[in-house]
CSV table of C-alpha atoms (C1' of nucleotides) in Angstrom, one decimal:
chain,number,residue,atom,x,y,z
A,1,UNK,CA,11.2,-27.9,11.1
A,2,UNK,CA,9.0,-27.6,7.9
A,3,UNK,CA,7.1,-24.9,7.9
A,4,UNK,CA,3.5,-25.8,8.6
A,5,UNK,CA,1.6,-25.2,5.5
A,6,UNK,CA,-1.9,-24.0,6.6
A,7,UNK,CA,0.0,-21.2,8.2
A,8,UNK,CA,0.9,-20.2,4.7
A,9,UNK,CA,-2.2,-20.9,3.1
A,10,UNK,CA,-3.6,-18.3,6.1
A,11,UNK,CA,-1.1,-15.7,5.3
A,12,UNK,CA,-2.0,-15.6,1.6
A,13,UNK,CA,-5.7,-15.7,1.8
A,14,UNK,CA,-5.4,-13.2,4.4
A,15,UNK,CA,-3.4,-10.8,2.2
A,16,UNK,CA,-5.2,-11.4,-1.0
A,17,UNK,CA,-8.8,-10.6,0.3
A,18,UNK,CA,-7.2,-7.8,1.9
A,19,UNK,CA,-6.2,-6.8,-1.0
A,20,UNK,CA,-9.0,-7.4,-3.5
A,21,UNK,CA,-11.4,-5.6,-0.8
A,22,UNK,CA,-9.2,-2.5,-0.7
A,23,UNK,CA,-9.0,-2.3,-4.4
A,24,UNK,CA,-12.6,-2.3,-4.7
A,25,UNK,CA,-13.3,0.2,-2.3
A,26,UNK,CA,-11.0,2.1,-4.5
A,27,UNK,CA,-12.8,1.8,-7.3
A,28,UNK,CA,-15.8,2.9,-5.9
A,29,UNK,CA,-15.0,6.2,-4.1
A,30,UNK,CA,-12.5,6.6,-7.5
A,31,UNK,CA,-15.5,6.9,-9.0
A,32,UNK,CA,-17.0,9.6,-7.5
A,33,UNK,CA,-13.9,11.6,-7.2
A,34,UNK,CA,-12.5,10.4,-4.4
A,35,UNK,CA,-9.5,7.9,-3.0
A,36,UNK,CA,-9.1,5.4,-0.4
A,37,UNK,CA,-7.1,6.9,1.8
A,38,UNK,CA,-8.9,10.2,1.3
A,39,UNK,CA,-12.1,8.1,1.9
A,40,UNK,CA,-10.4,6.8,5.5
A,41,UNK,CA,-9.4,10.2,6.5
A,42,UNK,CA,-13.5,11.6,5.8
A,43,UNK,CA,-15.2,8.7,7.4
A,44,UNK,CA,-13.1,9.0,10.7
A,45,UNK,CA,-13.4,12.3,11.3
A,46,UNK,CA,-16.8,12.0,10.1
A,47,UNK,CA,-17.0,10.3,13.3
A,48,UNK,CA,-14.9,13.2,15.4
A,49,UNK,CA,-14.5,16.2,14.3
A,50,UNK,CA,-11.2,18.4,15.8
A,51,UNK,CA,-8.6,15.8,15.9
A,52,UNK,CA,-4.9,17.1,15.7
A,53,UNK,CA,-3.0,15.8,12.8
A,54,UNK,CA,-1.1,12.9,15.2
A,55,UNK,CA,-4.4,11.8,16.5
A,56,UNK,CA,-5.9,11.7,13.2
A,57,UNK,CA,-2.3,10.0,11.7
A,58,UNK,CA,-2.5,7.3,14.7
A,59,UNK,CA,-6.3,6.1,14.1
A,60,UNK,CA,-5.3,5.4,10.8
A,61,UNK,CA,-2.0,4.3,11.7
A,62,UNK,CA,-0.5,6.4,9.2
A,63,UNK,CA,2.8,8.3,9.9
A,64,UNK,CA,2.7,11.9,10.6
A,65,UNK,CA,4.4,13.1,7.7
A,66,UNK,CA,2.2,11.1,5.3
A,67,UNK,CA,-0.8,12.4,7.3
A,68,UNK,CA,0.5,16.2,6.4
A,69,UNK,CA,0.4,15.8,2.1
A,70,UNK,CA,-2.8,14.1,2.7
A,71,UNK,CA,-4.3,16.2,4.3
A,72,UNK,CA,-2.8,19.0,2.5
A,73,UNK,CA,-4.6,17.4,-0.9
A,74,UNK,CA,-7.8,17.3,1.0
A,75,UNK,CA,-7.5,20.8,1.8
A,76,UNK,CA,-7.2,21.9,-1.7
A,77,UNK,CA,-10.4,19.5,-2.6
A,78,UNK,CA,-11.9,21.7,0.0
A,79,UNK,CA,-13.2,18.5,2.1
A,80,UNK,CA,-11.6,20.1,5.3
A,81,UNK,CA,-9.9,23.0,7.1
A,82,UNK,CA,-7.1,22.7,9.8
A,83,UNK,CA,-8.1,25.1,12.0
A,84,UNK,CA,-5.6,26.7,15.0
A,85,UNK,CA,-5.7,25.7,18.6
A,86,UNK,CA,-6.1,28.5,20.6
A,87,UNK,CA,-4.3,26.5,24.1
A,88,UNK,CA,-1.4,25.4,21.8
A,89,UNK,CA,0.1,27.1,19.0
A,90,UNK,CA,2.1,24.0,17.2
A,91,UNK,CA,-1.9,22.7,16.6
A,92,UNK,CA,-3.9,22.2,14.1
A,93,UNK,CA,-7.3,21.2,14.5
A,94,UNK,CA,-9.2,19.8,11.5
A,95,UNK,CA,-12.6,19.9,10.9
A,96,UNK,CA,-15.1,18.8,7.8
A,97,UNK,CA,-16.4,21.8,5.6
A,98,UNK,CA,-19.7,21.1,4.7
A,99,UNK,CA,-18.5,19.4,1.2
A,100,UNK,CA,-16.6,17.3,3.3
A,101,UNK,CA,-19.8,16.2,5.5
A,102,UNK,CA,-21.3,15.5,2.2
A,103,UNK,CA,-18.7,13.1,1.0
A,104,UNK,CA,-18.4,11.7,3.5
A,105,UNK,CA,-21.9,10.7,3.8
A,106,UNK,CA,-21.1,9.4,0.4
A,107,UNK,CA,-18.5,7.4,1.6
A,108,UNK,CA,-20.4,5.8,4.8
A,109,UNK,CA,-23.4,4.9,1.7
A,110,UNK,CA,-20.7,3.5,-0.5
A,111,UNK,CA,-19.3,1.2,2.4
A,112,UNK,CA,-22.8,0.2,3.6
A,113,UNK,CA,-23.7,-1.7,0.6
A,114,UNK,CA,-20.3,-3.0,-0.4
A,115,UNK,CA,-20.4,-4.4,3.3
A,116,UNK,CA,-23.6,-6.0,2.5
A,117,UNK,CA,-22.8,-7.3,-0.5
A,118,UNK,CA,-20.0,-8.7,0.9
A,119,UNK,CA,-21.2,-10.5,3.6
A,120,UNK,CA,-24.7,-11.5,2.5
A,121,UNK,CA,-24.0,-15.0,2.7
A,122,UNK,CA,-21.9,-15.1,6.0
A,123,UNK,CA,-22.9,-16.7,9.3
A,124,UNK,CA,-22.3,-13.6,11.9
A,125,UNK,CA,-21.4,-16.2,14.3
A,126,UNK,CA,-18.4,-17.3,12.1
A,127,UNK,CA,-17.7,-13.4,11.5
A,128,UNK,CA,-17.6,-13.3,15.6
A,129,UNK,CA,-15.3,-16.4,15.9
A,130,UNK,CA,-12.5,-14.8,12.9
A,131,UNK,CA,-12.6,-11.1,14.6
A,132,UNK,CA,-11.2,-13.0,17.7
A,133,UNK,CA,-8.5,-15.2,15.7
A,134,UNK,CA,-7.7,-12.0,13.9
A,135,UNK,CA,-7.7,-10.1,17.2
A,136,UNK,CA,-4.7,-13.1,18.4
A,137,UNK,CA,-3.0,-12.7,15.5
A,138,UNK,CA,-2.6,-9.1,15.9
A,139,UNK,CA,-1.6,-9.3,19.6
A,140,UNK,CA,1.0,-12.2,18.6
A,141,UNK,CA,2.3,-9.6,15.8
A,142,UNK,CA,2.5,-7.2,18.1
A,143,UNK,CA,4.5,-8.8,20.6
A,144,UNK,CA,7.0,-10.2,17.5
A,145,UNK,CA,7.6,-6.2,17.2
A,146,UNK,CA,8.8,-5.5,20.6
A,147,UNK,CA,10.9,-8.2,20.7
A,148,UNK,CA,12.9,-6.4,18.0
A,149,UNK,CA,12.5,-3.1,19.4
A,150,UNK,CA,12.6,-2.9,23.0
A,151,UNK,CA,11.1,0.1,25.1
B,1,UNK,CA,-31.2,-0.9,7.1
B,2,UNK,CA,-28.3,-0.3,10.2
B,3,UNK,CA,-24.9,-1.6,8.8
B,4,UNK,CA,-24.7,-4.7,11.0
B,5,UNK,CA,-21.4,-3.8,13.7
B,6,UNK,CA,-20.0,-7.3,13.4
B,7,UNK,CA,-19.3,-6.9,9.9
B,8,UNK,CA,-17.3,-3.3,10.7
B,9,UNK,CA,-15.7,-5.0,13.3
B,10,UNK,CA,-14.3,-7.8,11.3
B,11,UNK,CA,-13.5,-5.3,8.3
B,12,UNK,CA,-11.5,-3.4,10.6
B,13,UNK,CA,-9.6,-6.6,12.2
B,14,UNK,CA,-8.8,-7.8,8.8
B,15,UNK,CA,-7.4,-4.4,7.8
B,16,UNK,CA,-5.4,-3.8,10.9
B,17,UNK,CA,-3.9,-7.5,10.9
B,18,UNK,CA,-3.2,-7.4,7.3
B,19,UNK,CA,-1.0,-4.0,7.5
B,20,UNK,CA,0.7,-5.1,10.7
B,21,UNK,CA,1.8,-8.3,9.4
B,22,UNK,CA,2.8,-6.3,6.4
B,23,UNK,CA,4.8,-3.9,8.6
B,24,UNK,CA,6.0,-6.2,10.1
B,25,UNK,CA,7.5,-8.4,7.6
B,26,UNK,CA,9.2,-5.0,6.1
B,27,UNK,CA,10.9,-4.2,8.9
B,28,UNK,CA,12.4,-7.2,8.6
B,29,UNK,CA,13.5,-7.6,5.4
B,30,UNK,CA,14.8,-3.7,5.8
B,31,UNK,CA,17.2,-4.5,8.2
B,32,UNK,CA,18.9,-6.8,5.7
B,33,UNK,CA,18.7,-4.5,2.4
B,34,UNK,CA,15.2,-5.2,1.0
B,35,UNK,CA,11.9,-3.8,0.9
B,36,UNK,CA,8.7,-6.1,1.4
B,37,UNK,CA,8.0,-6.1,-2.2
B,38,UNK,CA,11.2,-6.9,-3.7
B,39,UNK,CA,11.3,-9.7,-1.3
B,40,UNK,CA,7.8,-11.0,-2.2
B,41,UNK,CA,9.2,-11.0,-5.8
B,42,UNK,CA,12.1,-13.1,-4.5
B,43,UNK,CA,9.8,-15.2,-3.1
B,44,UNK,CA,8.3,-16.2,-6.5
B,45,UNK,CA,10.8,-16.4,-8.1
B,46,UNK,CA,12.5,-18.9,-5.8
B,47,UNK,CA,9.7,-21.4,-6.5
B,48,UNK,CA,9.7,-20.6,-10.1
B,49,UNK,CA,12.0,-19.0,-12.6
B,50,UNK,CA,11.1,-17.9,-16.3
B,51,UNK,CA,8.3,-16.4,-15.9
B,52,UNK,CA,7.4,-13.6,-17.9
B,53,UNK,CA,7.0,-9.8,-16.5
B,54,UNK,CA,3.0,-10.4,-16.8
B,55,UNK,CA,3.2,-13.8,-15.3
B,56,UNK,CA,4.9,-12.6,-12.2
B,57,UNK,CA,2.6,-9.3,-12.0
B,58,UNK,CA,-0.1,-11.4,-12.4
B,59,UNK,CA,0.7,-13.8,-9.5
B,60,UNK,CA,1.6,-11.2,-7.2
B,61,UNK,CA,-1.4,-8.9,-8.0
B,62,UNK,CA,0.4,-6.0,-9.1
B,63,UNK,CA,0.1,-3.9,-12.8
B,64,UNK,CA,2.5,-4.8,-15.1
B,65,UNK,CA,4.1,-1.1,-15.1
B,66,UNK,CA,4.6,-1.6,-11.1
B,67,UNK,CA,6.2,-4.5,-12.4
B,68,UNK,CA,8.3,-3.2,-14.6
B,69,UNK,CA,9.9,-0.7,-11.8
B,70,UNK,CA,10.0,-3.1,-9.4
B,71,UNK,CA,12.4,-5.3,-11.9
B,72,UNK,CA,13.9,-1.9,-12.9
B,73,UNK,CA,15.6,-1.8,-9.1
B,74,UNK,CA,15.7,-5.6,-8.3
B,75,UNK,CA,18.0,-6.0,-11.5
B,76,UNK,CA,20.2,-2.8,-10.8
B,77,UNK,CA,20.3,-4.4,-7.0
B,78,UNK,CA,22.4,-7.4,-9.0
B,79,UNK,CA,19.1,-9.8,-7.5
B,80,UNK,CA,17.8,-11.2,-11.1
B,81,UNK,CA,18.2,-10.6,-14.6
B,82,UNK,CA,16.1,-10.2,-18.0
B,83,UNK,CA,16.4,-12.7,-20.7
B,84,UNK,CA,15.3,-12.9,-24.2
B,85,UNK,CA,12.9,-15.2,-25.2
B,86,UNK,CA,14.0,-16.9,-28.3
B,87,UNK,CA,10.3,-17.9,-29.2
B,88,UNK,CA,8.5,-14.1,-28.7
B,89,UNK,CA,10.8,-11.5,-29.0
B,90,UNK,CA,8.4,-9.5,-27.1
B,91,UNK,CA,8.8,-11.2,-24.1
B,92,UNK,CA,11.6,-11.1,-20.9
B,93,UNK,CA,12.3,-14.2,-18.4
B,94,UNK,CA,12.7,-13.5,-15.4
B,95,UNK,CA,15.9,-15.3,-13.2
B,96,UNK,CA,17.5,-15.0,-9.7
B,97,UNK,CA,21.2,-14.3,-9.7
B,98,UNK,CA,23.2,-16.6,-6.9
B,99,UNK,CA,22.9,-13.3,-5.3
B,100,UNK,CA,19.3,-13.4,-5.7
B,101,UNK,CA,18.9,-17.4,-5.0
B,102,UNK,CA,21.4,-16.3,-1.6
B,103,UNK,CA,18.8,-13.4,-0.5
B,104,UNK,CA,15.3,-15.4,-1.1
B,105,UNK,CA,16.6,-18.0,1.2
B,106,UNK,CA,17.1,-15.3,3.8
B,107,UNK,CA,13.7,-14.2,3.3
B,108,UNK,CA,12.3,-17.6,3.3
B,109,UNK,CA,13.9,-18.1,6.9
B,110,UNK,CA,12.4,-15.0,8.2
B,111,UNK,CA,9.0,-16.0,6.7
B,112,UNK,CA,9.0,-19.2,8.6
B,113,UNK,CA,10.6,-18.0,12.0
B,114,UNK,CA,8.0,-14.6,11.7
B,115,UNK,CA,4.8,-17.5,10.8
B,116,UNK,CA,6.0,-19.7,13.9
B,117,UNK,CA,5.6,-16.8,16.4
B,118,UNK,CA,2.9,-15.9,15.0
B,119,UNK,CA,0.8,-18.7,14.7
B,120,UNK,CA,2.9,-20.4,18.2
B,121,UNK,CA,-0.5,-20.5,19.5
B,122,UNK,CA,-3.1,-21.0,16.8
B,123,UNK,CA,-5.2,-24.1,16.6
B,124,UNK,CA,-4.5,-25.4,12.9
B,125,UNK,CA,-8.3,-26.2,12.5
B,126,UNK,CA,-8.8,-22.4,13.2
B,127,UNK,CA,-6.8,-21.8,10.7
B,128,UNK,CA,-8.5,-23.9,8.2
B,129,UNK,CA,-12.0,-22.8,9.4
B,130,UNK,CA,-10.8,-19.2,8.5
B,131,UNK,CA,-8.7,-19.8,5.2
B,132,UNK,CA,-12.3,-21.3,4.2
B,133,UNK,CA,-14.7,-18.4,5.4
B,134,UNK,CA,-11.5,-16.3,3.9
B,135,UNK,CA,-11.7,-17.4,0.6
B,136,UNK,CA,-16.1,-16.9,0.5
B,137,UNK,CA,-15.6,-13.8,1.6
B,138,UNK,CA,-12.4,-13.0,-1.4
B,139,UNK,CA,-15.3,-14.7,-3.9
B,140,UNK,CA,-17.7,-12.6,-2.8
B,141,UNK,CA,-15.4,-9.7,-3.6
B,142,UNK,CA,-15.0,-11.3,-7.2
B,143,UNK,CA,-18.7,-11.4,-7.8
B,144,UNK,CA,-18.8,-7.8,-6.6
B,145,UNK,CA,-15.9,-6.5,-9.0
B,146,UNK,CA,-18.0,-7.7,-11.7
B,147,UNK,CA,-21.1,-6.4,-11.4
B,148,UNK,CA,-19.5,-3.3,-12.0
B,149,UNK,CA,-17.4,-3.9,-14.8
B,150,UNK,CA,-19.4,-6.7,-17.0
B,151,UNK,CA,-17.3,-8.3,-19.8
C,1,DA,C1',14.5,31.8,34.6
C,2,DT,C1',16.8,28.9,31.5
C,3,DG,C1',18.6,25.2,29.3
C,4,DA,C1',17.5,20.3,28.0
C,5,DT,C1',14.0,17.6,26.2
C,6,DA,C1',9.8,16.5,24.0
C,7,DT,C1',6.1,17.2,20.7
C,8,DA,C1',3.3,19.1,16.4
C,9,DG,C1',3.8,19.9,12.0
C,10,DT,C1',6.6,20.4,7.8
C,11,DT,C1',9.8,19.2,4.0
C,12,DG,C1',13.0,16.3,1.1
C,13,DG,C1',14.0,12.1,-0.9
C,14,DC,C1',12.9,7.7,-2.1
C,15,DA,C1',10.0,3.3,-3.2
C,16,DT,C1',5.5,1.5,-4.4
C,17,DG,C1',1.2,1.5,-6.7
C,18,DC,C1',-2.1,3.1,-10.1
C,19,DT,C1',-3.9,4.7,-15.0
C,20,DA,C1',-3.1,6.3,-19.5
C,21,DA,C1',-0.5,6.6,-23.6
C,22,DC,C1',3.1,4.6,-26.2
C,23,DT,C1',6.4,1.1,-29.0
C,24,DA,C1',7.5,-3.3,-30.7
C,25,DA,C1',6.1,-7.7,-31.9
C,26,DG,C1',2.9,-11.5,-32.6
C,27,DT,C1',-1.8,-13.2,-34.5
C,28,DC,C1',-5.8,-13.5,-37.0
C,29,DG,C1',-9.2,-12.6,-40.8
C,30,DT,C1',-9.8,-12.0,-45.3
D,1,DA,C1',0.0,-10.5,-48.0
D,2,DC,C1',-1.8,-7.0,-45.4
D,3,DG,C1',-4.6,-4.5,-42.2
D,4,DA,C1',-7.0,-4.9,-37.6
D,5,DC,C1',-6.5,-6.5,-33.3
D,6,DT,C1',-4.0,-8.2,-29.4
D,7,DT,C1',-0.2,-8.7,-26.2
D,8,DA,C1',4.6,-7.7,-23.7
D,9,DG,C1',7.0,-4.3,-22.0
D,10,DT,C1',8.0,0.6,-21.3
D,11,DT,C1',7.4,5.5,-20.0
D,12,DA,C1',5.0,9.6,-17.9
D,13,DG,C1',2.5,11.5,-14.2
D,14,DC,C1',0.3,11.3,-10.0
D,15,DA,C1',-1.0,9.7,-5.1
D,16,DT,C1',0.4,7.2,-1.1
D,17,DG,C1',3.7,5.5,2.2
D,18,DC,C1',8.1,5.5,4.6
D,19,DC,C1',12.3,7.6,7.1
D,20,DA,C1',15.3,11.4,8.3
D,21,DA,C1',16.1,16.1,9.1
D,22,DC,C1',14.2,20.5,10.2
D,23,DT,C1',11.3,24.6,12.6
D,24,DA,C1',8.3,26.2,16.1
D,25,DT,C1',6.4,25.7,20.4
D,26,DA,C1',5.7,23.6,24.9
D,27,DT,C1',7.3,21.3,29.1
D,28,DC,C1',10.3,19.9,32.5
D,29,DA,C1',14.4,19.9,35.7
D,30,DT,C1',17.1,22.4,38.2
DNA sequence: ATGATATAGTTGGCATGCTAACTAAGTCGT
DNA sequence: ACGACTTAGTTAGCATGCCAACTATATCAT
């Protein structure tokens, strides 16, 4: 019952390029004033704009209550505004001020080239075939989770 | 000059895998008294003992101050110790109590039992295509790191 | 209607993770 | 030998990230 090795070899490329490709995303937006989660957060809702704080949180599979401080941080960078919801008053909306559209803008330039760079030299095809091992993976980790916690 | 969608895609598999493993992983190590990094740590360690604070920061990708803390709570948990190094006075070796030896075998069982269901239904040469196009991809990252910071 | 329950957001407390600045100790050039 | 540089570890300060407990509001059952 030896573990099978490639398994392991898998797991640890997996999180080290995970890794290395988040800390040099960081180090871009860093750059320019910015972090990576704050980066996440502007390039979703640059995408959809009057999200609730939970919808926002879930996208980016964050929990609520980190969602809150960051977003609280973002306010006072003035990138966005939680605005009220007029059919229910526990809601906040949030939207991009227009320094927010701007950085984000940044942001989507930023993660165009690194994606280019990145992937000059790969085969789409082979990017097509890993998206649906990864997409296995994830279902199989997903079903390891319920089996701890039931419904 | 479109950002090609396949390369998204993948970027956003990769992510999401990588922090659902991760979360994963943690919850299971919680439920017996770790966190995910201490148990990483334990993990090293197990395979090899004396390494120095930079060593083990090194091989596990973190800053040496992360280090630091993270030994800071794994020695107060009773799970290693610091030991002088008779040769560089500078220097600590890191080693696993029995208690520590006791606890990274647990985590090594729940690594292999959490990699079994994960990969129950992954063709091995998948695995190996994807460790390969993995590990272009993690160079590629490299090369990108230093354009921007040239020795 | 009203009481139980659920949901949105917040706060407190803790563990990582980083960078920058610091101390102690080793090394190297001259 | 001694001053410049490097290296190992530490500390301070900040930003995420989590969970648990809380407030305010909405919804649902009866």
């Amino acid at each position: 019952m030896k573990p099978d090795p490639i398994a392991s070899d898998f797991l640890e490329a997996l999180t080290k390029v995970s890794r290395k490709i988040r800390t040099a995303f960081n180090q871009q937006v860093t750059a320019h004033g910015l972090t990576y989660p704050r980066a996440r957060a502007l390039f979703r809702l640059a995408k959809k704009q009057n999200m609730t704080q939970s919808e926002l949180a879930c996208d980016l599979e964050l929990e609520q209550a980190t969602m809150v401080r960051l977003l609280d941080r973002m306010e006072e960078n003035g990138l966005i505004e939680r605005r009220p919801d007029t059919n229910d008053r526990r809601v906040k909306l949030i939207v991009l001020t227009p320094y927010g559209e701007e950085q984000a803008a940044m942001v989507r330039s930023i993660a165009d080239r690194i994606r280019e760079q990145i992937f000059q030299d790969i085969d789409p095809d082979e990017l097509h075939v890993a998206v649906a091992l990864l997409e296995r993976i994830s279902a199989n980790v997903t079903d390891l989770e319920d089996v701890d916690v039931p419904a």
